[in-house]
Short mmCIF file of C-alpha atoms in Angstrom, two decimals:
data_model
loop_
_atom_site.label_atom_id
_atom_site.label_comp_id
_atom_site.label_asym_id
_atom_site.label_seq_id
_atom_site.Cartn_x
_atom_site.Cartn_y
_atom_site.Cartn_z
CA MET Q 1 -0.06 -0.04 -0.15
CA VAL Q 2 2.57 2.57 0.80
CA GLY Q 3 4.79 1.29 -2.10
CA GLY Q 4 1.61 2.23 -4.61
CA SER Q 5 1.45 5.48 -2.76
CA ALA Q 6 5.10 6.45 -3.31
CA LYS Q 7 4.67 5.09 -6.98
CA LYS Q 8 1.53 7.07 -7.46
CA LEU Q 9 3.33 10.40 -6.03
CA GLY Q 10 6.29 9.71 -7.99
CA ASP Q 11 4.01 9.63 -11.17
CA ARG Q 12 2.56 13.32 -10.23
CA ASP Q 13 6.04 14.24 -9.46
CA VAL Q 14 7.67 13.34 -12.65
CA GLN Q 15 4.44 14.23 -14.65
CA GLY Q 16 4.58 18.03 -12.93
CA LEU Q 17 8.36 17.71 -14.00
CA ALA Q 18 7.50 16.87 -17.72
CA GLU Q 19 4.78 19.37 -18.00
CA SER Q 20 7.01 22.15 -16.92
CA LEU Q 21 9.78 21.32 -19.00
CA ARG Q 22 7.44 21.16 -22.28
CA GLU Q 23 6.10 24.71 -21.32
CA LEU Q 24 9.57 25.82 -21.14
CA VAL Q 25 10.50 24.11 -24.31
CA GLY Q 26 7.37 25.58 -26.04
CA MET Q 27 8.09 29.03 -24.97
CA ALA Q 28 11.90 28.80 -26.45
CA SER Q 29 10.69 27.26 -29.44
CA ASP Q 30 7.93 29.89 -30.21
CA CYS Q 31 10.43 32.65 -29.21
CA PRO Q 32 9.98 35.29 -32.34
CA VAL Q 33 13.24 36.86 -31.16
CA ALA Q 34 16.07 35.23 -33.04
CA GLU Q 35 18.96 36.72 -31.23
CA ILE Q 36 18.02 34.53 -27.97
CA ARG Q 37 18.31 31.51 -29.61
CA GLY Q 38 21.88 30.06 -29.33
CA THR Q 39 22.39 31.77 -26.18
CA ASP Q 40 23.39 30.08 -22.97
CA VAL Q 41 19.79 30.06 -21.69
CA ILE Q 42 18.77 27.94 -24.53
CA GLU Q 43 21.76 25.73 -24.26
CA SER Q 44 20.81 24.95 -20.71
CA ILE Q 45 17.20 24.21 -21.66
CA GLU Q 46 18.54 21.59 -24.15
CA HIS Q 47 20.86 20.11 -21.58
CA LEU Q 48 18.19 19.65 -19.07
CA ALA Q 49 15.71 18.50 -21.43
CA LEU Q 50 18.04 15.58 -22.14
CA GLU Q 51 18.47 14.97 -18.53
CA VAL Q 52 14.91 15.09 -18.03
CA ALA Q 53 14.45 12.59 -20.56
CA SER Q 54 17.16 10.28 -18.59
CA LEU Q 55 15.20 10.57 -15.41
CA ILE Q 56 11.91 9.75 -16.90
CA ASP Q 57 13.75 6.64 -18.71
CA GLU Q 58 15.04 5.46 -15.50
CA TYR Q 59 11.89 6.10 -13.63
CA THR Q 60 9.93 3.68 -15.88
CA GLY Q 61 12.50 1.10 -14.53
CA ARG Q 62 11.56 -1.17 -11.65
CA SER Q 63 14.58 0.34 -9.49
CA PHE Q 64 13.50 4.00 -9.96
CA MET Q 65 12.22 4.75 -6.47
CA GLU Q 66 15.30 2.87 -5.22
CA HIS Q 67 17.83 4.89 -6.60
CA LEU Q 68 16.19 8.06 -7.22
CA GLY Q 69 13.98 9.77 -4.99
CA LYS Q 70 12.03 13.28 -4.66
CA ALA Q 71 15.08 15.29 -3.91
CA GLN Q 72 16.47 14.77 -7.82
CA ILE Q 73 13.09 15.71 -9.44
CA ALA Q 74 12.64 18.64 -6.98
CA ALA Q 75 16.30 19.66 -8.43
CA CYS Q 76 15.29 19.46 -11.85
CA GLN Q 77 11.99 21.31 -11.36
CA ALA Q 78 14.19 24.27 -9.64
CA MET Q 79 16.23 24.25 -12.51
CA VAL Q 80 13.34 24.56 -14.97
CA LYS Q 81 11.88 27.46 -12.83
CA ASP Q 82 15.24 29.53 -13.12
CA LEU Q 83 15.58 28.65 -16.81
CA TYR Q 84 12.20 29.99 -17.41
CA GLU Q 85 12.78 33.22 -15.36
CA GLY Q 86 15.94 33.26 -17.14
CA LEU Q 87 14.34 33.26 -20.53
CA ARG Q 88 11.71 35.63 -19.49
CA THR Q 89 13.95 38.04 -18.62
CA LYS Q 90 16.14 37.74 -21.96
CA ILE Q 91 12.57 38.03 -23.97
CA ILE Q 92 11.63 41.15 -22.11
CA ALA Q 93 14.93 42.80 -22.29
CA ARG Q 94 15.12 41.87 -25.95
CA THR Q 95 11.27 42.76 -26.78
CA ALA Q 96 12.36 46.02 -25.39
CA ASN Q 97 15.29 46.64 -27.47
CA HIS Q 98 13.29 46.16 -30.42
CA VAL Q 99 10.63 48.23 -29.45
CA LYS Q 100 13.26 50.72 -29.43
CA GLU Q 101 15.03 50.13 -32.85
CA MET Q 102 11.46 50.31 -34.49
CA GLN Q 103 10.64 53.45 -32.73
CA GLU Q 104 14.09 54.82 -33.98
CA ASN Q 105 13.51 53.53 -37.19
CA ALA Q 106 10.40 55.12 -37.76
CA LYS Q 107 12.12 58.21 -36.38
CA ARG Q 108 14.13 58.11 -39.06
CA ARG Q 109 11.96 57.36 -41.48
CA ASP Q 110 9.83 60.59 -40.46
CA ALA Q 111 13.52 62.53 -40.64
CA ASP Q 112 14.25 61.25 -44.04
CA LYS Q 113 10.84 62.14 -45.47
CA LEU Q 114 10.92 65.73 -43.95
CA VAL Q 115 14.44 66.15 -45.75
CA LYS Q 116 12.95 64.93 -48.69
CA ASP Q 117 9.78 67.34 -48.56
CA ILE Q 118 12.19 70.35 -47.69
CA ARG Q 119 14.26 69.62 -50.34
CA GLU Q 120 11.84 69.27 -52.88
CA TRP Q 121 10.00 72.59 -51.48
CA LEU Q 122 13.48 74.53 -51.56
CA SER Q 123 14.10 73.59 -55.41
CA ALA Q 124 17.84 74.01 -54.82
CA PRO Q 125 19.79 73.19 -58.32
CA ASN Q 126 22.19 70.44 -58.02
CA THR Q 127 25.37 72.38 -58.34
CA SER Q 128 27.62 69.03 -58.72
CA VAL Q 129 26.38 69.46 -62.40
CA ASN Q 130 28.34 72.79 -63.17
CA HIS Q 131 31.28 71.79 -61.22
CA LYS Q 132 31.59 68.47 -63.12
CA SER Q 133 31.18 70.16 -66.32
CA ALA Q 134 34.32 72.47 -65.02
CA ARG Q 135 36.14 69.51 -64.50
CA ASP Q 136 35.77 67.57 -67.22
CA ILE Q 137 37.41 70.12 -69.24
CA CYS Q 138 40.05 70.63 -66.95
CA VAL Q 139 43.43 69.69 -67.81
CA GLU Q 140 45.34 67.77 -65.36
CA GLY Q 141 48.03 70.21 -63.52
CA THR Q 142 46.11 73.42 -64.37
CA GLY Q 143 45.50 75.57 -61.30
CA SER Q 144 47.84 73.69 -59.31
CA TRP Q 145 49.60 76.80 -58.72
CA PHE Q 146 46.73 78.57 -56.89
CA ALA Q 147 46.82 75.72 -53.78
CA LYS Q 148 50.38 77.17 -52.85
CA ASP Q 149 49.45 80.97 -53.40
CA GLU Q 150 49.97 82.60 -50.16
CA GLN Q 151 47.15 84.58 -50.24
CA PHE Q 152 45.09 81.66 -50.93
CA LEU Q 153 46.45 80.01 -48.04
CA VAL Q 154 46.01 82.87 -45.63
CA TRP Q 155 42.31 82.96 -46.63
CA LEU Q 156 41.89 79.27 -46.28
CA ASN Q 157 43.33 79.32 -42.47
CA LYS Q 158 42.04 82.75 -41.52
CA PRO Q 159 38.30 83.40 -41.63
CA GLY Q 160 37.03 86.97 -41.96
CA THR Q 161 38.31 87.46 -45.42
CA THR Q 162 36.81 87.72 -49.13
CA LEU Q 163 39.13 86.33 -51.51
CA TRP Q 164 38.05 87.74 -54.95
CA ILE Q 165 39.49 86.30 -58.43
CA GLU Q 166 39.14 88.62 -61.22
CA GLY Q 167 39.86 87.98 -64.59
CA GLY Q 168 38.60 88.75 -68.06
CA PRO Q 169 36.45 86.33 -70.30
CA GLY Q 170 37.98 83.20 -71.48
CA PHE Q 171 40.71 83.34 -68.80
CA GLY Q 172 39.30 80.06 -67.39
CA LYS Q 173 38.27 81.47 -64.03
CA THR Q 174 35.21 78.80 -63.87
CA VAL Q 175 37.74 75.84 -64.11
CA LEU Q 176 40.03 77.54 -61.87
CA PHE Q 177 37.07 77.91 -59.30
CA SER Q 178 36.11 74.14 -59.90
CA THR Q 179 39.99 73.29 -58.68
CA THR Q 180 39.51 75.42 -55.60
CA VAL Q 181 36.14 73.85 -54.85
CA ASP Q 182 38.03 70.31 -54.74
CA GLY Q 183 40.61 71.86 -52.72
CA VAL Q 184 38.44 73.38 -50.29
CA ARG Q 185 35.99 70.68 -49.80
CA LYS Q 186 39.36 68.19 -49.18
CA HIS Q 187 40.61 70.95 -46.58
CA THR Q 188 37.11 70.75 -44.48
CA GLY Q 189 35.91 67.20 -45.08
CA PRO Q 190 38.31 65.83 -42.12
CA ARG Q 191 36.79 68.64 -40.04
CA GLY Q 192 33.24 67.16 -39.43
CA SER Q 193 29.63 68.73 -39.08
CA THR Q 194 31.37 71.79 -37.40
CA CYS Q 195 32.82 73.00 -40.67
CA GLY Q 196 30.67 73.64 -43.41
CA CYS Q 197 31.19 74.20 -47.17
CA ALA Q 198 28.95 75.36 -50.05
CA TYR Q 199 29.50 76.46 -53.57
CA PHE Q 200 27.58 77.68 -56.49
CA TYR Q 201 28.21 78.57 -60.10
CA PHE Q 202 26.16 81.67 -61.41
CA ASP Q 203 25.38 80.84 -65.24
CA GLY Q 204 23.99 83.42 -67.66
CA ARG Q 205 24.29 81.40 -70.89
CA GLU Q 206 20.60 80.94 -70.92
CA ALA Q 207 18.01 83.76 -70.85
CA GLY Q 208 15.74 83.64 -67.59
CA ALA Q 209 17.87 80.64 -66.50
CA ALA Q 210 17.88 79.83 -62.77
CA LEU Q 211 21.12 79.41 -62.68
CA GLU Q 212 21.91 83.46 -62.91
CA LYS Q 213 19.28 84.02 -60.07
CA PHE Q 214 20.34 85.61 -56.78
CA GLU Q 215 17.47 83.78 -55.14
CA THR Q 216 19.11 80.22 -56.39
CA LEU Q 217 21.96 81.25 -54.80
CA LEU Q 218 20.50 81.49 -51.56
CA ARG Q 219 18.49 78.34 -51.95
CA SER Q 220 21.48 76.45 -53.17
CA ILE Q 221 23.88 77.30 -50.25
CA LEU Q 222 21.03 76.83 -48.03
CA ALA Q 223 20.35 73.21 -49.16
CA GLN Q 224 24.16 72.37 -48.98
CA LEU Q 225 24.75 73.60 -45.62
CA CYS Q 226 21.29 71.99 -44.32
CA PHE Q 227 20.96 68.74 -45.64
CA ASN Q 228 24.62 67.64 -45.13
CA GLN Q 229 23.98 68.00 -41.22
CA ALA Q 230 22.62 65.13 -38.84
CA ASP Q 231 19.40 67.09 -38.39
CA ILE Q 232 17.94 70.02 -40.15
CA PRO Q 233 18.13 73.56 -38.47
CA ASP Q 234 15.37 74.15 -36.58
CA VAL Q 235 15.54 77.68 -38.18
CA MET Q 236 15.14 76.06 -41.70
CA LYS Q 237 11.95 73.76 -40.51
CA ARG Q 238 10.43 77.41 -39.21
CA LEU Q 239 10.94 78.42 -42.74
CA TYR Q 240 9.50 75.74 -43.99
CA ASN Q 241 6.54 75.65 -41.51
CA VAL Q 242 7.06 72.19 -40.55
CA ASP Q 243 3.97 71.89 -38.36
CA GLY Q 244 1.46 73.62 -40.97
CA LYS Q 245 -0.22 72.42 -43.84
CA ASP Q 246 1.07 75.02 -46.32
CA HIS Q 247 4.32 75.75 -47.07
CA PRO Q 248 4.45 79.08 -48.78
CA GLU Q 249 7.31 80.10 -51.09
CA PRO Q 250 9.96 82.10 -49.08
CA THR Q 251 10.92 85.68 -49.99
CA LEU Q 252 14.44 86.54 -50.64
CA SER Q 253 14.40 88.64 -47.14
CA GLN Q 254 13.48 85.51 -45.32
CA LEU Q 255 16.21 83.35 -47.20
CA ARG Q 256 18.90 85.92 -46.28
CA THR Q 257 17.56 85.76 -42.65
CA THR Q 258 17.45 81.99 -42.56
CA LEU Q 259 20.98 81.61 -43.98
CA GLU Q 260 22.36 84.04 -41.58
CA GLU Q 261 20.86 81.94 -38.70
CA VAL Q 262 21.84 78.60 -40.21
CA LEU Q 263 25.74 79.87 -40.48
CA LYS Q 264 25.57 80.51 -36.66
CA GLY Q 265 25.45 76.87 -36.40
CA PHE Q 266 29.09 75.99 -37.45
CA ASN Q 267 32.31 76.92 -36.21
CA GLU Q 268 33.65 77.84 -39.62
CA VAL Q 269 31.71 77.98 -43.29
CA TYR Q 270 33.45 77.93 -46.51
CA ILE Q 271 31.11 79.78 -49.23
CA LEU Q 272 32.54 79.90 -52.62
CA ILE Q 273 30.85 81.86 -55.89
CA ASP Q 274 31.59 81.83 -59.32
CA ALA Q 275 30.72 84.58 -62.02
CA LEU Q 276 29.38 87.40 -59.60
CA ASP Q 277 28.97 89.58 -62.96
CA GLU Q 278 26.69 86.65 -64.43
CA CYS Q 279 24.00 87.24 -61.42
CA ASP Q 280 20.67 89.05 -62.02
CA LEU Q 281 20.77 90.99 -59.01
CA GLN Q 282 24.33 92.35 -58.65
CA VAL Q 283 23.65 95.11 -56.27
CA GLU Q 284 21.48 92.42 -53.96
CA LEU Q 285 24.32 89.87 -54.36
CA LEU Q 286 26.98 92.54 -53.02
CA ASP Q 287 24.85 93.81 -50.26
CA TRP Q 288 24.37 89.94 -49.02
CA MET Q 289 28.34 89.69 -49.20
CA ASP Q 290 28.53 92.92 -47.16
CA SER Q 291 26.06 91.55 -44.66
CA LEU Q 292 27.91 88.25 -44.26
CA GLN Q 293 31.25 90.17 -43.17
CA LEU Q 294 29.36 91.00 -40.08
CA THR Q 295 28.52 87.83 -38.96
CA PRO Q 296 30.75 86.73 -35.78
CA GLN Q 297 31.36 83.18 -37.36
CA GLY Q 298 34.76 82.04 -38.67
CA LEU Q 299 33.21 82.88 -42.46
CA HIS Q 300 35.27 82.37 -45.71
CA LEU Q 301 34.05 83.99 -48.88
CA LEU Q 302 35.48 83.35 -52.23
CA ALA Q 303 34.16 84.92 -55.56
CA THR Q 304 35.05 85.02 -59.06
CA SER Q 305 34.11 87.64 -61.47
CA ARG Q 306 34.95 90.06 -64.51
CA PRO Q 307 36.57 93.17 -63.90
CA VAL Q 308 33.04 94.80 -63.87
CA ARG Q 309 32.47 98.23 -62.55
CA ILE Q 310 29.89 97.49 -59.88
CA ILE Q 311 31.84 94.82 -58.17
CA GLU Q 312 35.00 96.56 -58.65
CA GLU Q 313 33.50 99.76 -56.76
CA ARG Q 314 32.14 97.70 -54.22
CA MET Q 315 34.90 95.32 -53.43
CA PRO Q 316 37.32 98.05 -52.08
CA ASN Q 317 34.50 98.76 -49.30
CA SER Q 318 34.51 95.36 -47.80
CA SER Q 319 37.72 92.96 -46.23
CA HIS Q 320 38.90 91.38 -49.43
CA VAL Q 321 41.80 90.28 -51.08
CA CYS Q 322 42.17 90.62 -55.26
CA ILE Q 323 44.03 88.13 -57.39
CA PRO Q 324 43.88 89.45 -60.80
CA LEU Q 325 44.51 86.78 -63.30
CA THR Q 326 47.12 87.80 -65.31
CA SER Q 327 48.83 86.48 -68.67
CA ASP Q 328 52.01 86.29 -66.14
CA LEU Q 329 49.99 84.20 -63.68
CA LEU Q 330 48.42 81.94 -66.14
CA ASP Q 331 51.42 81.38 -68.40
CA ASN Q 332 52.55 77.89 -66.97
CA ASP Q 333 48.90 76.73 -66.73
CA ILE Q 334 48.61 77.86 -70.61
CA LYS Q 335 51.71 75.70 -71.20
CA THR Q 336 50.15 72.68 -69.83
CA TYR Q 337 46.91 72.93 -71.04
CA VAL Q 338 48.73 73.13 -74.91
CA ASP Q 339 50.87 70.31 -73.72
CA GLY Q 340 47.90 68.19 -72.40
CA HIS Q 341 45.81 68.65 -75.72
CA VAL Q 342 48.85 68.20 -78.37
CA LYS Q 343 49.88 65.05 -76.31
CA ALA Q 344 46.19 63.35 -76.62
CA SER Q 345 46.25 64.12 -80.50
CA ASN Q 346 48.03 61.84 -82.83
CA ASP Q 347 49.15 64.00 -85.36
CA LEU Q 348 49.86 67.25 -83.47
CA LYS Q 349 52.05 65.25 -80.92
CA LEU Q 350 54.32 64.17 -84.03
CA LEU Q 351 54.10 67.73 -85.73
CA MET Q 352 54.20 70.35 -83.17
CA THR Q 353 57.78 71.63 -82.00
CA LYS Q 354 58.06 73.32 -78.97
CA GLU Q 355 58.36 76.80 -80.64
CA MET Q 356 55.14 76.03 -82.07
CA LYS Q 357 53.91 75.06 -78.52
CA LYS Q 358 55.56 77.97 -77.24
CA LYS Q 359 54.03 80.64 -80.03
CA LEU Q 360 50.54 79.52 -78.83
CA ARG Q 361 51.39 79.92 -75.27
CA ILE Q 362 52.87 83.76 -75.98
CA ARG Q 363 49.66 84.41 -78.32
CA GLY Q 364 46.96 83.34 -75.99
CA ASP Q 365 48.30 85.91 -73.36
CA GLY Q 366 46.16 83.88 -70.70
CA MET Q 367 42.82 83.34 -72.58
CA PHE Q 368 42.16 79.70 -72.47
CA ARG Q 369 39.07 80.21 -75.01
CA LEU Q 370 41.56 81.37 -77.66
CA VAL Q 371 43.91 78.64 -76.95
CA ALA Q 372 41.10 76.24 -77.16
CA PHE Q 373 40.06 77.35 -80.80
CA TRP Q 374 43.39 77.50 -81.94
CA ILE Q 375 43.94 73.60 -81.01
CA ASN Q 376 40.73 72.69 -82.61
CA ASP Q 377 41.89 74.58 -86.02
CA LEU Q 378 45.23 72.82 -85.67
CA LYS Q 379 43.89 69.50 -85.22
CA HIS Q 380 42.66 69.88 -89.06
CA CYS Q 381 46.35 70.10 -90.13
CA PHE Q 382 48.31 66.88 -91.24
CA THR Q 383 51.50 68.14 -92.28
CA ALA Q 384 54.10 70.33 -90.56
CA GLU Q 385 53.44 73.25 -93.51
CA ASP Q 386 49.83 73.10 -92.25
CA VAL Q 387 50.59 73.71 -88.90
CA THR Q 388 53.35 76.44 -89.69
CA GLU Q 389 50.51 78.30 -91.90
CA THR Q 390 47.85 78.02 -89.44
CA LEU Q 391 50.06 79.56 -86.61
CA GLU Q 392 50.45 82.14 -89.07
CA ARG Q 393 46.76 83.28 -89.54
CA LEU Q 394 45.62 82.79 -85.94
CA LEU Q 395 42.65 84.85 -84.91
CA THR Q 396 43.19 87.41 -82.02
CA SER Q 397 40.08 88.14 -80.50
CA LEU Q 398 37.12 86.08 -79.20
CA ASN Q 399 34.84 88.13 -81.32
CA ASP Q 400 37.06 87.09 -84.77
CA MET Q 401 36.96 83.61 -83.30
CA TYR Q 402 33.20 83.61 -83.02
CA HIS Q 403 33.05 85.43 -86.42
CA SER Q 404 35.19 82.87 -88.14
CA MET Q 405 32.69 80.03 -86.44
CA VAL Q 406 29.71 81.43 -88.24
CA SER Q 407 31.39 81.75 -91.14
CA ARG Q 408 32.24 78.30 -91.39
CA ILE Q 409 28.59 77.14 -91.01
CA HIS Q 410 27.10 75.60 -94.30
CA LEU Q 411 24.68 77.65 -96.08
CA GLN Q 412 22.03 75.42 -96.30
CA HIS Q 413 22.21 74.88 -92.36
CA LEU Q 414 22.17 78.92 -91.48
CA LEU Q 415 18.65 79.25 -91.23
CA TYR Q 416 18.33 76.46 -89.03
CA THR Q 417 21.37 77.72 -86.72
CA GLN Q 418 20.02 81.02 -86.84
CA ALA Q 419 16.27 79.61 -85.33
CA ILE Q 420 18.40 77.53 -83.16
CA ILE Q 421 20.39 80.50 -81.55
CA GLN Q 422 17.27 82.65 -81.29
CA TRP Q 423 15.33 79.79 -79.16
CA LEU Q 424 18.83 79.26 -77.19
CA LEU Q 425 18.76 83.04 -76.28
CA PHE Q 426 15.15 83.88 -75.61
CA SER Q 427 13.70 80.68 -74.45
CA VAL Q 428 11.83 80.98 -70.77
CA TRP Q 429 13.05 77.31 -69.77
CA GLN Q 430 16.28 75.19 -70.53
CA LEU Q 431 15.60 73.46 -73.41
CA THR Q 432 16.75 69.82 -74.17
CA LEU Q 433 18.34 68.38 -77.07
CA GLU Q 434 15.30 66.52 -78.28
CA GLU Q 435 13.37 70.01 -77.93
CA ILE Q 436 16.25 71.82 -80.04
CA ALA Q 437 16.00 69.37 -82.83
CA VAL Q 438 12.07 70.17 -83.36
CA VAL Q 439 12.94 73.94 -83.64
CA PRO Q 440 13.79 74.05 -87.55
CA CYS Q 441 10.20 72.53 -88.13
CA PHE Q 442 8.86 76.01 -87.25
CA ASP Q 443 8.63 78.29 -90.29
CA PHE Q 444 8.38 82.17 -89.79
CA SER Q 445 9.42 83.53 -93.00
CA ASN Q 446 5.30 84.25 -94.05
CA GLY Q 447 5.05 86.19 -90.87
CA ARG Q 448 2.83 83.89 -89.23
CA PRO Q 449 4.25 80.31 -87.88
CA VAL Q 450 3.63 77.20 -89.81
CA PHE Q 451 5.09 74.05 -88.66
CA ASN Q 452 6.68 71.55 -90.98
CA LYS Q 453 7.33 67.95 -89.91
CA ASN Q 454 9.62 67.22 -92.60
CA ARG Q 455 12.29 69.76 -91.05
CA CYS Q 456 12.77 68.21 -88.16
CA PHE Q 457 16.19 66.62 -87.50
CA GLY Q 458 16.08 63.03 -87.82
CA ASN Q 459 19.18 62.61 -85.54
CA PRO Q 460 18.96 65.41 -82.69
CA LYS Q 461 22.61 65.25 -82.06
CA ALA Q 462 22.71 67.02 -85.71
CA VAL Q 463 22.11 70.04 -84.06
CA LEU Q 464 25.71 70.21 -82.51
CA ASP Q 465 26.89 69.89 -86.35
CA VAL Q 466 24.90 72.70 -87.65
CA CYS Q 467 25.82 75.11 -85.20
CA GLY Q 468 29.86 74.19 -85.14
CA GLY Q 469 31.23 75.35 -81.97
CA LEU Q 470 28.68 77.69 -80.62
CA VAL Q 471 27.13 75.28 -78.43
CA VAL Q 472 27.70 72.11 -76.49
CA VAL Q 473 25.96 69.31 -74.64
CA SER Q 474 26.89 69.19 -71.27
CA GLN Q 475 25.66 66.78 -68.44
CA GLY Q 476 22.88 66.29 -70.41
CA ARG Q 477 22.16 70.01 -70.97
CA PHE Q 478 22.39 71.53 -74.31
CA MET Q 479 23.40 75.37 -74.28
CA LEU Q 480 25.77 77.82 -75.54
CA ALA Q 481 29.17 76.89 -75.39
CA HIS Q 482 30.28 80.07 -73.29
CA LEU Q 483 28.77 83.39 -72.18
CA THR Q 484 30.98 85.10 -74.33
CA VAL Q 485 29.25 83.16 -77.52
CA LYS Q 486 25.77 84.85 -76.18
CA GLU Q 487 27.35 88.10 -75.39
CA PHE Q 488 28.79 88.18 -79.29
CA LEU Q 489 25.25 87.01 -80.82
CA LEU Q 490 23.48 89.57 -79.20
CA GLN Q 491 26.09 92.24 -80.18
CA GLN Q 492 25.25 91.03 -83.71
CA ASP Q 493 21.56 90.77 -83.35
CA THR Q 494 22.12 94.73 -81.70
CA ALA Q 495 23.78 95.93 -84.94
CA SER Q 496 21.55 94.32 -87.41
CA HIS Q 497 18.60 96.56 -86.08
CA GLN Q 498 20.86 99.53 -86.22
#
């Protein structure tokens, strides 16, 4: 009777142990957190399961109660309880971490969406497009002198001064500017988020183009300084009206004020602006540059321009250093430029002597635009005599150069060229190559426009052949090759109406 009671008691104990283990194993198996699996808790559960299985196997034998007692079962039950609590603690902790990660991811997604929304609303241009265009035409080695210039190094390391690079048309200011941008970005990169850098290229080649607007400059500088930080500055969020439903377009005054506040978030800021003379609101631009000098932050301001009267008159009123691009200063760059292009031509590198290249350099007098035109002419030479004759009749002004380009346009294409140029000069938005290719279809000869689809170019790229060197396609954009082309063409148009 006593033996039967003990056996019955043992059954209940073993059943209870088995149920506890089953619950624990089920809990571990159903655990949704993958990181908990493979931990010491799970390994202990696995070992315990084997031990309990062995114990139950022994229990089914006749001598179980003789060799094993309640103490061993109780020990296993205690171990199950401890493991249960350990597993529960780990699940709670990991679940809390998982919830925290989900909250952080949601916050990050909201922040990314806000950046996207504000970026679209601000509508700042992608300045890297103009930058890449300038870098693509840069010959390696040109402009390297500027990085070693004493005045530049002082500006680079000492805030509070405006560095003004002044040069005539065709002197390579934009390419030199692009080289400087790369150097400054390399200088500021390792200094982290406390040091900002922003740059902008004014571009007046197209009528009404966004890149000649002062407002576009402000939007671009704001975008570069705000979106390269970990968090968008609060002042930018207020300008966007982040908590409101409406996001009105900012005024010039609001853009200026916001930018001044954003600058205060940096220990040092480098702002570089190319072609001040191509800005639509030069007075407002110069006023803004003067106001930046009053900011207490470590501001480094660099600008390039032609020697335009209003800029020359205003610059002396500010703390600035002027570096005029002279032929002497650019002589070595012109040499490097000529050597690079001659070396790249299979014919010219065999035909042109050192004296011939020197003649190009001297006659160029620092004007890259002219030298580029001459080299393009020389590429059509196949004998030393051809080279010599071409060097004897080099054109010495940009106007003469453009007259020569126009004179080479095939008579059959002249009307097409004229129509294309007019659309480029006076279009209210930037035209694509495909749109320009349709321009010849419009016939205005009878006073009223008539569309003739048979005059459409089969291959849009034929536009480049028709217009000679007056136009280029750069980074997918179709435009006049240089601001001086626009000035020449407008000059001719004015002369024809006098």
